[in-house]
Amino acid sequence: MRMQAKKSFAVIDYHRCDPRSCNPDEGICLAAEACSHKVMKQIDGIFEQPIIFQDMCMGCWDCIEACPLKVVFAKHVT
Ligand code: SF4
Ligand code: SF4
């Protein structure tokens, strides 16, 4: 019997993600800040969109809860 790889990770809707709008004072991505596994980061700095290292994402969805604009969502791949 062949085992099926199953993976869940967070993805960002980059058309709607806007650190200038969700956190106009500081430009800090609140979703990335909420990621205790440190796999979601603003690698280009504040006021820039974050990225998710999807291979390392734990699927805890803390980032989804934390994003004020609700632009982070769960993706399930089988
Ligand atoms: S993911 Fe959400 S909290 Fe993070 S910068 Fe984008 S809109 Fe803001
Ligand atoms: S689902 Fe959890 S581990 Fe993955 S990016 Fe979001 S907060 Fe980080």
PDB file of N, CA, C and O and ligand atoms in Angstrom:
ATOM      1  N   MET A   1       0.839  -1.193   0.000  1.00  0.00           N
ATOM      2  CA  MET A   1       0.000   0.000   0.000  1.00  0.00           C
ATOM      3  C   MET A   1       0.882   1.254   0.000  1.00  0.00           C
ATOM      4  O   MET A   1       1.844   1.324   0.747  1.00  0.00           O
ATOM      5  N   ARG A   2       0.518   2.192  -0.819  1.00  0.00           N
ATOM      6  CA  ARG A   2       1.316   3.403  -0.947  1.00  0.00           C
ATOM      7  C   ARG A   2       0.813   4.471   0.012  1.00  0.00           C
ATOM      8  O   ARG A   2      -0.369   4.753   0.085  1.00  0.00           O
ATOM      9  N   MET A   3       1.756   5.057   0.755  1.00  0.00           N
ATOM     10  CA  MET A   3       1.392   6.112   1.698  1.00  0.00           C
ATOM     11  C   MET A   3       1.214   7.428   0.930  1.00  0.00           C
ATOM     12  O   MET A   3       1.992   7.745   0.048  1.00  0.00           O
ATOM     13  N   GLN A   4       0.208   8.167   1.314  1.00  0.00           N
ATOM     14  CA  GLN A   4      -0.018   9.464   0.682  1.00  0.00           C
ATOM     15  C   GLN A   4       0.523  10.568   1.566  1.00  0.00           C
ATOM     16  O   GLN A   4       0.210  10.632   2.750  1.00  0.00           O
ATOM     17  N   ALA A   5       1.328  11.417   0.972  1.00  0.00           N
ATOM     18  CA  ALA A   5       1.829  12.565   1.718  1.00  0.00           C
ATOM     19  C   ALA A   5       0.713  13.589   1.872  1.00  0.00           C
ATOM     20  O   ALA A   5       0.027  13.908   0.909  1.00  0.00           O
ATOM     21  N   LYS A   6       0.538  14.077   3.058  1.00  0.00           N
ATOM     22  CA  LYS A   6      -0.492  15.071   3.302  1.00  0.00           C
ATOM     23  C   LYS A   6       0.135  16.266   4.000  1.00  0.00           C
ATOM     24  O   LYS A   6       0.888  16.097   4.939  1.00  0.00           O
ATOM     25  N   LYS A   7      -0.202  17.432   3.515  1.00  0.00           N
ATOM     26  CA  LYS A   7       0.477  18.619   4.042  1.00  0.00           C
ATOM     27  C   LYS A   7      -0.518  19.772   4.125  1.00  0.00           C
ATOM     28  O   LYS A   7      -1.328  19.962   3.240  1.00  0.00           O
ATOM     29  N   SER A   8      -0.406  20.502   5.213  1.00  0.00           N
ATOM     30  CA  SER A   8      -1.204  21.711   5.367  1.00  0.00           C
ATOM     31  C   SER A   8      -0.271  22.874   5.664  1.00  0.00           C
ATOM     32  O   SER A   8       0.661  22.728   6.456  1.00  0.00           O
ATOM     33  N   PHE A   9      -0.518  23.972   5.009  1.00  0.00           N
ATOM     34  CA  PHE A   9       0.308  25.140   5.290  1.00  0.00           C
ATOM     35  C   PHE A   9      -0.482  26.418   5.026  1.00  0.00           C
ATOM     36  O   PHE A   9      -1.521  26.406   4.359  1.00  0.00           O
ATOM     37  N   ALA A  10       0.038  27.505   5.564  1.00  0.00           N
ATOM     38  CA  ALA A  10      -0.620  28.799   5.408  1.00  0.00           C
ATOM     39  C   ALA A  10      -0.145  29.470   4.120  1.00  0.00           C
ATOM     40  O   ALA A  10       1.016  29.338   3.734  1.00  0.00           O
ATOM     41  N   VAL A  11      -1.055  30.148   3.459  1.00  0.00           N
ATOM     42  CA  VAL A  11      -0.702  30.917   2.267  1.00  0.00           C
ATOM     43  C   VAL A  11      -1.273  32.331   2.407  1.00  0.00           C
ATOM     44  O   VAL A  11      -2.242  32.557   3.128  1.00  0.00           O
ATOM     45  N   ILE A  12      -0.636  33.253   1.707  1.00  0.00           N
ATOM     46  CA  ILE A  12      -1.024  34.665   1.790  1.00  0.00           C
ATOM     47  C   ILE A  12      -1.634  35.102   0.464  1.00  0.00           C
ATOM     48  O   ILE A  12      -1.092  34.802  -0.596  1.00  0.00           O
ATOM     49  N   ASP A  13      -2.730  35.814   0.547  1.00  0.00           N
ATOM     50  CA  ASP A  13      -3.300  36.438  -0.648  1.00  0.00           C
ATOM     51  C   ASP A  13      -2.558  37.749  -0.866  1.00  0.00           C
ATOM     52  O   ASP A  13      -2.870  38.773  -0.239  1.00  0.00           O
ATOM     53  N   TYR A  14      -1.558  37.713  -1.737  1.00  0.00           N
ATOM     54  CA  TYR A  14      -0.701  38.888  -1.924  1.00  0.00           C
ATOM     55  C   TYR A  14      -1.409  40.044  -2.636  1.00  0.00           C
ATOM     56  O   TYR A  14      -0.908  41.159  -2.650  1.00  0.00           O
ATOM     57  N   HIS A  15      -2.555  39.783  -3.216  1.00  0.00           N
ATOM     58  CA  HIS A  15      -3.306  40.881  -3.829  1.00  0.00           C
ATOM     59  C   HIS A  15      -3.959  41.759  -2.759  1.00  0.00           C
ATOM     60  O   HIS A  15      -4.248  42.931  -2.995  1.00  0.00           O
ATOM     61  N   ARG A  16      -4.192  41.158  -1.598  1.00  0.00           N
ATOM     62  CA  ARG A  16      -4.883  41.913  -0.545  1.00  0.00           C
ATOM     63  C   ARG A  16      -3.993  42.222   0.661  1.00  0.00           C
ATOM     64  O   ARG A  16      -4.312  43.097   1.461  1.00  0.00           O
ATOM     65  N   CYS A  17      -2.892  41.502   0.826  1.00  0.00           N
ATOM     66  CA  CYS A  17      -1.992  41.737   1.961  1.00  0.00           C
ATOM     67  C   CYS A  17      -1.361  43.121   1.837  1.00  0.00           C
ATOM     68  O   CYS A  17      -0.773  43.445   0.809  1.00  0.00           O
ATOM     69  N   ASP A  18      -1.503  43.929   2.890  1.00  0.00           N
ATOM     70  CA  ASP A  18      -0.972  45.288   2.833  1.00  0.00           C
ATOM     71  C   ASP A  18      -0.577  45.773   4.226  1.00  0.00           C
ATOM     72  O   ASP A  18      -1.408  46.234   4.993  1.00  0.00           O
ATOM     73  N   PRO A  19       0.713  45.654   4.547  1.00  0.00           N
ATOM     74  CA  PRO A  19       1.177  46.070   5.872  1.00  0.00           C
ATOM     75  C   PRO A  19       0.958  47.558   6.149  1.00  0.00           C
ATOM     76  O   PRO A  19       0.895  47.979   7.305  1.00  0.00           O
ATOM     77  N   ARG A  20       0.821  48.370   5.112  1.00  0.00           N
ATOM     78  CA  ARG A  20       0.555  49.807   5.319  1.00  0.00           C
ATOM     79  C   ARG A  20      -0.877  50.039   5.769  1.00  0.00           C
ATOM     80  O   ARG A  20      -1.200  51.078   6.324  1.00  0.00           O
ATOM     81  N   SER A  21      -1.706  49.069   5.476  1.00  0.00           N
ATOM     82  CA  SER A  21      -3.103  49.209   5.841  1.00  0.00           C
ATOM     83  C   SER A  21      -3.438  48.479   7.152  1.00  0.00           C
ATOM     84  O   SER A  21      -4.212  48.963   7.963  1.00  0.00           O
ATOM     85  N   CYS A  22      -2.841  47.303   7.372  1.00  0.00           N
ATOM     86  CA  CYS A  22      -3.169  46.545   8.585  1.00  0.00           C
ATOM     87  C   CYS A  22      -2.460  47.112   9.810  1.00  0.00           C
ATOM     88  O   CYS A  22      -2.928  46.959  10.925  1.00  0.00           O
ATOM     89  N   ASN A  23      -1.329  47.763   9.596  1.00  0.00           N
ATOM     90  CA  ASN A  23      -0.566  48.317  10.721  1.00  0.00           C
ATOM     91  C   ASN A  23       0.146  49.602  10.264  1.00  0.00           C
ATOM     92  O   ASN A  23       1.365  49.626  10.115  1.00  0.00           O
ATOM     93  N   PRO A  24      -0.641  50.663   9.986  1.00  0.00           N
ATOM     94  CA  PRO A  24      -0.081  51.881   9.382  1.00  0.00           C
ATOM     95  C   PRO A  24       0.989  52.574  10.224  1.00  0.00           C
ATOM     96  O   PRO A  24       1.858  53.258   9.683  1.00  0.00           O
ATOM     97  N   ASP A  25       0.959  52.397  11.541  1.00  0.00           N
ATOM     98  CA  ASP A  25       1.931  53.074  12.400  1.00  0.00           C
ATOM     99  C   ASP A  25       3.295  52.403  12.386  1.00  0.00           C
ATOM    100  O   ASP A  25       4.332  53.064  12.309  1.00  0.00           O
ATOM    101  N   GLU A  26       3.302  51.063  12.467  1.00  0.00           N
ATOM    102  CA  GLU A  26       4.570  50.339  12.618  1.00  0.00           C
ATOM    103  C   GLU A  26       4.988  49.536  11.395  1.00  0.00           C
ATOM    104  O   GLU A  26       6.161  49.202  11.247  1.00  0.00           O
ATOM    105  N   GLY A  27       4.020  49.157  10.564  1.00  0.00           N
ATOM    106  CA  GLY A  27       4.344  48.368   9.380  1.00  0.00           C
ATOM    107  C   GLY A  27       4.740  46.939   9.676  1.00  0.00           C
ATOM    108  O   GLY A  27       5.301  46.247   8.817  1.00  0.00           O
ATOM    109  N   ILE A  28       4.469  46.524  10.897  1.00  0.00           N
ATOM    110  CA  ILE A  28       4.828  45.150  11.283  1.00  0.00           C
ATOM    111  C   ILE A  28       3.672  44.211  10.966  1.00  0.00           C
ATOM    112  O   ILE A  28       2.526  44.495  11.308  1.00  0.00           O
ATOM    113  N   CYS A  29       3.986  43.113  10.305  1.00  0.00           N
ATOM    114  CA  CYS A  29       2.966  42.109   9.990  1.00  0.00           C
ATOM    115  C   CYS A  29       2.570  41.380  11.277  1.00  0.00           C
ATOM    116  O   CYS A  29       3.385  40.683  11.882  1.00  0.00           O
ATOM    117  N   LEU A  30       1.331  41.547  11.671  1.00  0.00           N
ATOM    118  CA  LEU A  30       0.879  40.945  12.927  1.00  0.00           C
ATOM    119  C   LEU A  30       0.753  39.427  12.811  1.00  0.00           C
ATOM    120  O   LEU A  30       0.891  38.712  13.797  1.00  0.00           O
ATOM    121  N   ALA A  31       0.533  38.963  11.606  1.00  0.00           N
ATOM    122  CA  ALA A  31       0.458  37.518  11.390  1.00  0.00           C
ATOM    123  C   ALA A  31       1.837  36.884  11.568  1.00  0.00           C
ATOM    124  O   ALA A  31       1.980  35.845  12.209  1.00  0.00           O
ATOM    125  N   ALA A  32       2.853  37.537  10.998  1.00  0.00           N
ATOM    126  CA  ALA A  32       4.218  37.025  11.141  1.00  0.00           C
ATOM    127  C   ALA A  32       4.660  37.079  12.607  1.00  0.00           C
ATOM    128  O   ALA A  32       5.313  36.160  13.106  1.00  0.00           O
ATOM    129  N   GLU A  33       4.254  38.142  13.271  1.00  0.00           N
ATOM    130  CA  GLU A  33       4.595  38.292  14.686  1.00  0.00           C
ATOM    131  C   GLU A  33       3.973  37.177  15.519  1.00  0.00           C
ATOM    132  O   GLU A  33       4.539  36.732  16.514  1.00  0.00           O
ATOM    133  N   ALA A  34       2.808  36.706  15.090  1.00  0.00           N
ATOM    134  CA  ALA A  34       2.089  35.664  15.835  1.00  0.00           C
ATOM    135  C   ALA A  34       2.638  34.265  15.573  1.00  0.00           C
ATOM    136  O   ALA A  34       2.294  33.324  16.282  1.00  0.00           O
ATOM    137  N   CYS A  35       3.479  34.137  14.548  1.00  0.00           N
ATOM    138  CA  CYS A  35       4.003  32.807  14.202  1.00  0.00           C
ATOM    139  C   CYS A  35       5.133  32.427  15.150  1.00  0.00           C
ATOM    140  O   CYS A  35       6.271  32.841  14.973  1.00  0.00           O
ATOM    141  N   SER A  36       4.809  31.621  16.147  1.00  0.00           N
ATOM    142  CA  SER A  36       5.819  31.254  17.151  1.00  0.00           C
ATOM    143  C   SER A  36       6.861  30.297  16.575  1.00  0.00           C
ATOM    144  O   SER A  36       7.922  30.106  17.157  1.00  0.00           O
ATOM    145  N   HIS A  37       6.567  29.710  15.422  1.00  0.00           N
ATOM    146  CA  HIS A  37       7.520  28.808  14.780  1.00  0.00           C
ATOM    147  C   HIS A  37       8.504  29.553  13.880  1.00  0.00           C
ATOM    148  O   HIS A  37       9.409  28.953  13.297  1.00  0.00           O
ATOM    149  N   LYS A  38       8.277  30.867  13.741  1.00  0.00           N
ATOM    150  CA  LYS A  38       9.171  31.737  12.968  1.00  0.00           C
ATOM    151  C   LYS A  38       9.315  31.303  11.515  1.00  0.00           C
ATOM    152  O   LYS A  38      10.398  31.418  10.927  1.00  0.00           O
ATOM    153  N   VAL A  39       8.247  30.816  10.931  1.00  0.00           N
ATOM    154  CA  VAL A  39       8.316  30.440   9.524  1.00  0.00           C
ATOM    155  C   VAL A  39       7.598  31.454   8.633  1.00  0.00           C
ATOM    156  O   VAL A  39       7.612  31.332   7.415  1.00  0.00           O
ATOM    157  N   MET A  40       7.003  32.466   9.258  1.00  0.00           N
ATOM    158  CA  MET A  40       6.408  33.571   8.499  1.00  0.00           C
ATOM    159  C   MET A  40       7.169  34.821   8.879  1.00  0.00           C
ATOM    160  O   MET A  40       7.257  35.167  10.058  1.00  0.00           O
ATOM    161  N   LYS A  41       7.758  35.478   7.883  1.00  0.00           N
ATOM    162  CA  LYS A  41       8.663  36.588   8.190  1.00  0.00           C
ATOM    163  C   LYS A  41       8.564  37.704   7.164  1.00  0.00           C
ATOM    164  O   LYS A  41       8.341  37.448   5.984  1.00  0.00           O
ATOM    165  N   GLN A  42       8.824  38.918   7.624  1.00  0.00           N
ATOM    166  CA  GLN A  42       8.981  40.064   6.731  1.00  0.00           C
ATOM    167  C   GLN A  42      10.464  40.156   6.384  1.00  0.00           C
ATOM    168  O   GLN A  42      11.191  40.977   6.949  1.00  0.00           O
ATOM    169  N   ILE A  43      10.912  39.351   5.454  1.00  0.00           N
ATOM    170  CA  ILE A  43      12.354  39.311   5.183  1.00  0.00           C
ATOM    171  C   ILE A  43      12.858  40.599   4.548  1.00  0.00           C
ATOM    172  O   ILE A  43      14.021  40.933   4.657  1.00  0.00           O
ATOM    173  N   ASP A  44      11.977  41.345   3.889  1.00  0.00           N
ATOM    174  CA  ASP A  44      12.395  42.611   3.278  1.00  0.00           C
ATOM    175  C   ASP A  44      12.244  43.802   4.220  1.00  0.00           C
ATOM    176  O   ASP A  44      12.502  44.934   3.831  1.00  0.00           O
ATOM    177  N   GLY A  45      11.782  43.529   5.446  1.00  0.00           N
ATOM    178  CA  GLY A  45      11.681  44.597   6.430  1.00  0.00           C
ATOM    179  C   GLY A  45      10.247  45.035   6.668  1.00  0.00           C
ATOM    180  O   GLY A  45       9.311  44.519   6.062  1.00  0.00           O
ATOM    181  N   ILE A  46      10.117  46.006   7.566  1.00  0.00           N
ATOM    182  CA  ILE A  46       8.780  46.500   7.900  1.00  0.00           C
ATOM    183  C   ILE A  46       8.164  47.207   6.694  1.00  0.00           C
ATOM    184  O   ILE A  46       8.865  47.663   5.800  1.00  0.00           O
ATOM    185  N   PHE A  47       6.863  47.265   6.688  1.00  0.00           N
ATOM    186  CA  PHE A  47       6.063  47.827   5.601  1.00  0.00           C
ATOM    187  C   PHE A  47       6.172  47.019   4.306  1.00  0.00           C
ATOM    188  O   PHE A  47       5.808  47.490   3.236  1.00  0.00           O
ATOM    189  N   GLU A  48       6.739  45.802   4.399  1.00  0.00           N
ATOM    190  CA  GLU A  48       6.806  44.922   3.230  1.00  0.00           C
ATOM    191  C   GLU A  48       5.993  43.660   3.521  1.00  0.00           C
ATOM    192  O   GLU A  48       5.810  43.267   4.670  1.00  0.00           O
ATOM    193  N   GLN A  49       5.518  43.050   2.472  1.00  0.00           N
ATOM    194  CA  GLN A  49       4.718  41.838   2.645  1.00  0.00           C
ATOM    195  C   GLN A  49       5.575  40.696   3.199  1.00  0.00           C
ATOM    196  O   GLN A  49       6.739  40.560   2.842  1.00  0.00           O
ATOM    197  N   PRO A  50       4.985  39.878   4.048  1.00  0.00           N
ATOM    198  CA  PRO A  50       5.736  38.749   4.619  1.00  0.00           C
ATOM    199  C   PRO A  50       5.768  37.561   3.651  1.00  0.00           C
ATOM    200  O   PRO A  50       5.039  37.534   2.661  1.00  0.00           O
ATOM    201  N   ILE A  51       6.629  36.628   3.952  1.00  0.00           N
ATOM    202  CA  ILE A  51       6.634  35.358   3.223  1.00  0.00           C
ATOM    203  C   ILE A  51       6.469  34.221   4.234  1.00  0.00           C
ATOM    204  O   ILE A  51       6.725  34.391   5.424  1.00  0.00           O
ATOM    205  N   ILE A  52       6.050  33.078   3.730  1.00  0.00           N
ATOM    206  CA  ILE A  52       5.898  31.888   4.575  1.00  0.00           C
ATOM    207  C   ILE A  52       6.795  30.792   4.019  1.00  0.00           C
ATOM    208  O   ILE A  52       6.736  30.478   2.823  1.00  0.00           O
ATOM    209  N   PHE A  53       7.635  30.245   4.887  1.00  0.00           N
ATOM    210  CA  PHE A  53       8.439  29.087   4.501  1.00  0.00           C
ATOM    211  C   PHE A  53       7.538  27.861   4.657  1.00  0.00           C
ATOM    212  O   PHE A  53       7.458  27.254   5.727  1.00  0.00           O
ATOM    213  N   GLN A  54       6.841  27.544   3.576  1.00  0.00           N
ATOM    214  CA  GLN A  54       5.742  26.585   3.676  1.00  0.00           C
ATOM    215  C   GLN A  54       6.189  25.179   4.073  1.00  0.00           C
ATOM    216  O   GLN A  54       5.448  24.455   4.731  1.00  0.00           O
ATOM    217  N   ASP A  55       7.397  24.803   3.702  1.00  0.00           N
ATOM    218  CA  ASP A  55       7.891  23.471   4.078  1.00  0.00           C
ATOM    219  C   ASP A  55       7.982  23.306   5.587  1.00  0.00           C
ATOM    220  O   ASP A  55       7.891  22.196   6.099  1.00  0.00           O
ATOM    221  N   MET A  56       8.167  24.426   6.280  1.00  0.00           N
ATOM    222  CA  MET A  56       8.345  24.360   7.732  1.00  0.00           C
ATOM    223  C   MET A  56       7.098  24.776   8.499  1.00  0.00           C
ATOM    224  O   MET A  56       7.092  24.787   9.721  1.00  0.00           O
ATOM    225  N   CYS A  57       6.059  25.138   7.781  1.00  0.00           N
ATOM    226  CA  CYS A  57       4.822  25.579   8.429  1.00  0.00           C
ATOM    227  C   CYS A  57       4.186  24.414   9.190  1.00  0.00           C
ATOM    228  O   CYS A  57       4.068  23.306   8.677  1.00  0.00           O
ATOM    229  N   MET A  58       3.787  24.689  10.431  1.00  0.00           N
ATOM    230  CA  MET A  58       3.232  23.647  11.294  1.00  0.00           C
ATOM    231  C   MET A  58       1.712  23.521  11.176  1.00  0.00           C
ATOM    232  O   MET A  58       1.108  22.645  11.782  1.00  0.00           O
ATOM    233  N   GLY A  59       1.102  24.422  10.436  1.00  0.00           N
ATOM    234  CA  GLY A  59      -0.351  24.360  10.295  1.00  0.00           C
ATOM    235  C   GLY A  59      -1.089  24.640  11.588  1.00  0.00           C
ATOM    236  O   GLY A  59      -2.149  24.080  11.848  1.00  0.00           O
ATOM    237  N   CYS A  60      -0.547  25.557  12.382  1.00  0.00           N
ATOM    238  CA  CYS A  60      -1.196  25.883  13.669  1.00  0.00           C
ATOM    239  C   CYS A  60      -2.257  26.971  13.496  1.00  0.00           C
ATOM    240  O   CYS A  60      -3.123  27.145  14.342  1.00  0.00           O
ATOM    241  N   TRP A  61      -2.135  27.719  12.417  1.00  0.00           N
ATOM    242  CA  TRP A  61      -3.100  28.773  12.018  1.00  0.00           C
ATOM    243  C   TRP A  61      -3.128  29.979  12.953  1.00  0.00           C
ATOM    244  O   TRP A  61      -4.091  30.757  12.916  1.00  0.00           O
ATOM    245  N   ASP A  62      -2.110  30.167  13.751  1.00  0.00           N
ATOM    246  CA  ASP A  62      -2.035  31.383  14.585  1.00  0.00           C
ATOM    247  C   ASP A  62      -1.982  32.631  13.698  1.00  0.00           C
ATOM    248  O   ASP A  62      -2.527  33.676  14.048  1.00  0.00           O
ATOM    249  N   CYS A  63      -1.327  32.513  12.557  1.00  0.00           N
ATOM    250  CA  CYS A  63      -1.212  33.652  11.640  1.00  0.00           C
ATOM    251  C   CYS A  63      -2.582  34.033  11.065  1.00  0.00           C
ATOM    252  O   CYS A  63      -2.873  35.213  10.890  1.00  0.00           O
ATOM    253  N   ILE A  64      -3.392  33.043  10.783  1.00  0.00           N
ATOM    254  CA  ILE A  64      -4.729  33.304  10.233  1.00  0.00           C
ATOM    255  C   ILE A  64      -5.552  34.093  11.237  1.00  0.00           C
ATOM    256  O   ILE A  64      -6.229  35.057  10.891  1.00  0.00           O
ATOM    257  N   GLU A  65      -5.455  33.690  12.489  1.00  0.00           N
ATOM    258  CA  GLU A  65      -6.192  34.392  13.559  1.00  0.00           C
ATOM    259  C   GLU A  65      -5.696  35.822  13.718  1.00  0.00           C
ATOM    260  O   GLU A  65      -6.477  36.731  14.012  1.00  0.00           O
ATOM    261  N   ALA A  66      -4.404  36.026  13.527  1.00  0.00           N
ATOM    262  CA  ALA A  66      -3.790  37.311  13.858  1.00  0.00           C
ATOM    263  C   ALA A  66      -3.899  38.370  12.764  1.00  0.00           C
ATOM    264  O   ALA A  66      -3.784  39.555  13.047  1.00  0.00           O
ATOM    265  N   CYS A  67      -4.110  37.973  11.533  1.00  0.00           N
ATOM    266  CA  CYS A  67      -4.137  38.949  10.437  1.00  0.00           C
ATOM    267  C   CYS A  67      -5.440  39.754  10.451  1.00  0.00           C
ATOM    268  O   CYS A  67      -6.512  39.196  10.246  1.00  0.00           O
ATOM    269  N   PRO A  68      -5.338  41.063  10.674  1.00  0.00           N
ATOM    270  CA  PRO A  68      -6.546  41.886  10.771  1.00  0.00           C
ATOM    271  C   PRO A  68      -7.326  41.958   9.459  1.00  0.00           C
ATOM    272  O   PRO A  68      -8.529  42.154   9.471  1.00  0.00           O
ATOM    273  N   LEU A  69      -6.621  41.806   8.340  1.00  0.00           N
ATOM    274  CA  LEU A  69      -7.290  41.909   7.042  1.00  0.00           C
ATOM    275  C   LEU A  69      -7.786  40.562   6.527  1.00  0.00           C
ATOM    276  O   LEU A  69      -8.379  40.489   5.444  1.00  0.00           O
ATOM    277  N   LYS A  70      -7.495  39.507   7.282  1.00  0.00           N
ATOM    278  CA  LYS A  70      -7.946  38.148   6.918  1.00  0.00           C
ATOM    279  C   LYS A  70      -7.471  37.735   5.519  1.00  0.00           C
ATOM    280  O   LYS A  70      -8.258  37.289   4.688  1.00  0.00           O
ATOM    281  N   VAL A  71      -6.190  37.940   5.275  1.00  0.00           N
ATOM    282  CA  VAL A  71      -5.651  37.588   3.960  1.00  0.00           C
ATOM    283  C   VAL A  71      -4.801  36.317   4.005  1.00  0.00           C
ATOM    284  O   VAL A  71      -4.244  35.914   2.990  1.00  0.00           O
ATOM    285  N   VAL A  72      -4.697  35.703   5.192  1.00  0.00           N
ATOM    286  CA  VAL A  72      -3.945  34.456   5.310  1.00  0.00           C
ATOM    287  C   VAL A  72      -4.955  33.319   5.417  1.00  0.00           C
ATOM    288  O   VAL A  72      -5.939  33.430   6.142  1.00  0.00           O
ATOM    289  N   PHE A  73      -4.715  32.267   4.662  1.00  0.00           N
ATOM    290  CA  PHE A  73      -5.652  31.151   4.727  1.00  0.00           C
ATOM    291  C   PHE A  73      -4.924  29.816   4.661  1.00  0.00           C
ATOM    292  O   PHE A  73      -3.732  29.751   4.345  1.00  0.00           O
ATOM    293  N   ALA A  74      -5.658  28.779   4.992  1.00  0.00           N
ATOM    294  CA  ALA A  74      -5.079  27.441   5.076  1.00  0.00           C
ATOM    295  C   ALA A  74      -5.185  26.727   3.742  1.00  0.00           C
ATOM    296  O   ALA A  74      -6.216  26.791   3.073  1.00  0.00           O
ATOM    297  N   LYS A  75      -4.108  26.074   3.374  1.00  0.00           N
ATOM    298  CA  LYS A  75      -4.126  25.279   2.150  1.00  0.00           C
ATOM    299  C   LYS A  75      -3.799  23.829   2.514  1.00  0.00           C
ATOM    300  O   LYS A  75      -2.870  23.578   3.269  1.00  0.00           O
ATOM    301  N   HIS A  76      -4.556  22.925   1.965  1.00  0.00           N
ATOM    302  CA  HIS A  76      -4.358  21.500   2.246  1.00  0.00           C
ATOM    303  C   HIS A  76      -4.033  20.779   0.942  1.00  0.00           C
ATOM    304  O   HIS A  76      -4.774  20.888  -0.026  1.00  0.00           O
ATOM    305  N   VAL A  77      -2.924  20.105   0.943  1.00  0.00           N
ATOM    306  CA  VAL A  77      -2.497  19.381  -0.241  1.00  0.00           C
ATOM    307  C   VAL A  77      -2.382  17.902   0.101  1.00  0.00           C
ATOM    308  O   VAL A  77      -1.828  17.539   1.135  1.00  0.00           O
ATOM    309  N   THR A  78      -2.920  17.064  -0.741  1.00  0.00           N
ATOM    310  CA  THR A  78      -2.798  15.611  -0.473  1.00  0.00           C
ATOM    311  C   THR A  78      -1.976  14.961  -1.563  1.00  0.00           C
ATOM    312  O   THR A  78      -1.854  15.481  -2.660  1.00  0.00           O
TER     313      THR A  78
HETATM  314  S1  SF4 B   1      -0.466  39.043   6.300  1.00  0.00           S
HETATM  315 FE1  SF4 B   1      -2.072  40.277   7.275  1.00  0.00          FE
HETATM  316  S2  SF4 B   1      -1.080  41.143   9.099  1.00  0.00           S
HETATM  317 FE2  SF4 B   1       0.537  40.468   7.709  1.00  0.00          FE
HETATM  318  S3  SF4 B   1       1.090  42.257   6.476  1.00  0.00           S
HETATM  319 FE3  SF4 B   1      -0.430  41.056   5.334  1.00  0.00          FE
HETATM  320  S4  SF4 B   1      -2.381  41.998   5.859  1.00  0.00           S
HETATM  321 FE4  SF4 B   1      -0.919  42.629   7.416  1.00  0.00          FE
HETATM  322  S1  SF4 B   2       0.210  28.232  10.338  1.00  0.00           S
HETATM  323 FE1  SF4 B   2       1.414  28.481  12.235  1.00  0.00          FE
HETATM  324  S2  SF4 B   2       3.487  27.812  11.661  1.00  0.00           S
HETATM  325 FE2  SF4 B   2       2.399  28.190   9.751  1.00  0.00          FE
HETATM  326  S3  SF4 B   2       2.939  30.297   9.200  1.00  0.00           S
HETATM  327 FE3  SF4 B   2       0.986  30.340  10.366  1.00  0.00          FE
HETATM  328  S4  SF4 B   2       1.559  30.702  12.501  1.00  0.00           S
HETATM  329 FE4  SF4 B   2       3.394  30.034  11.386  1.00  0.00          FE
END
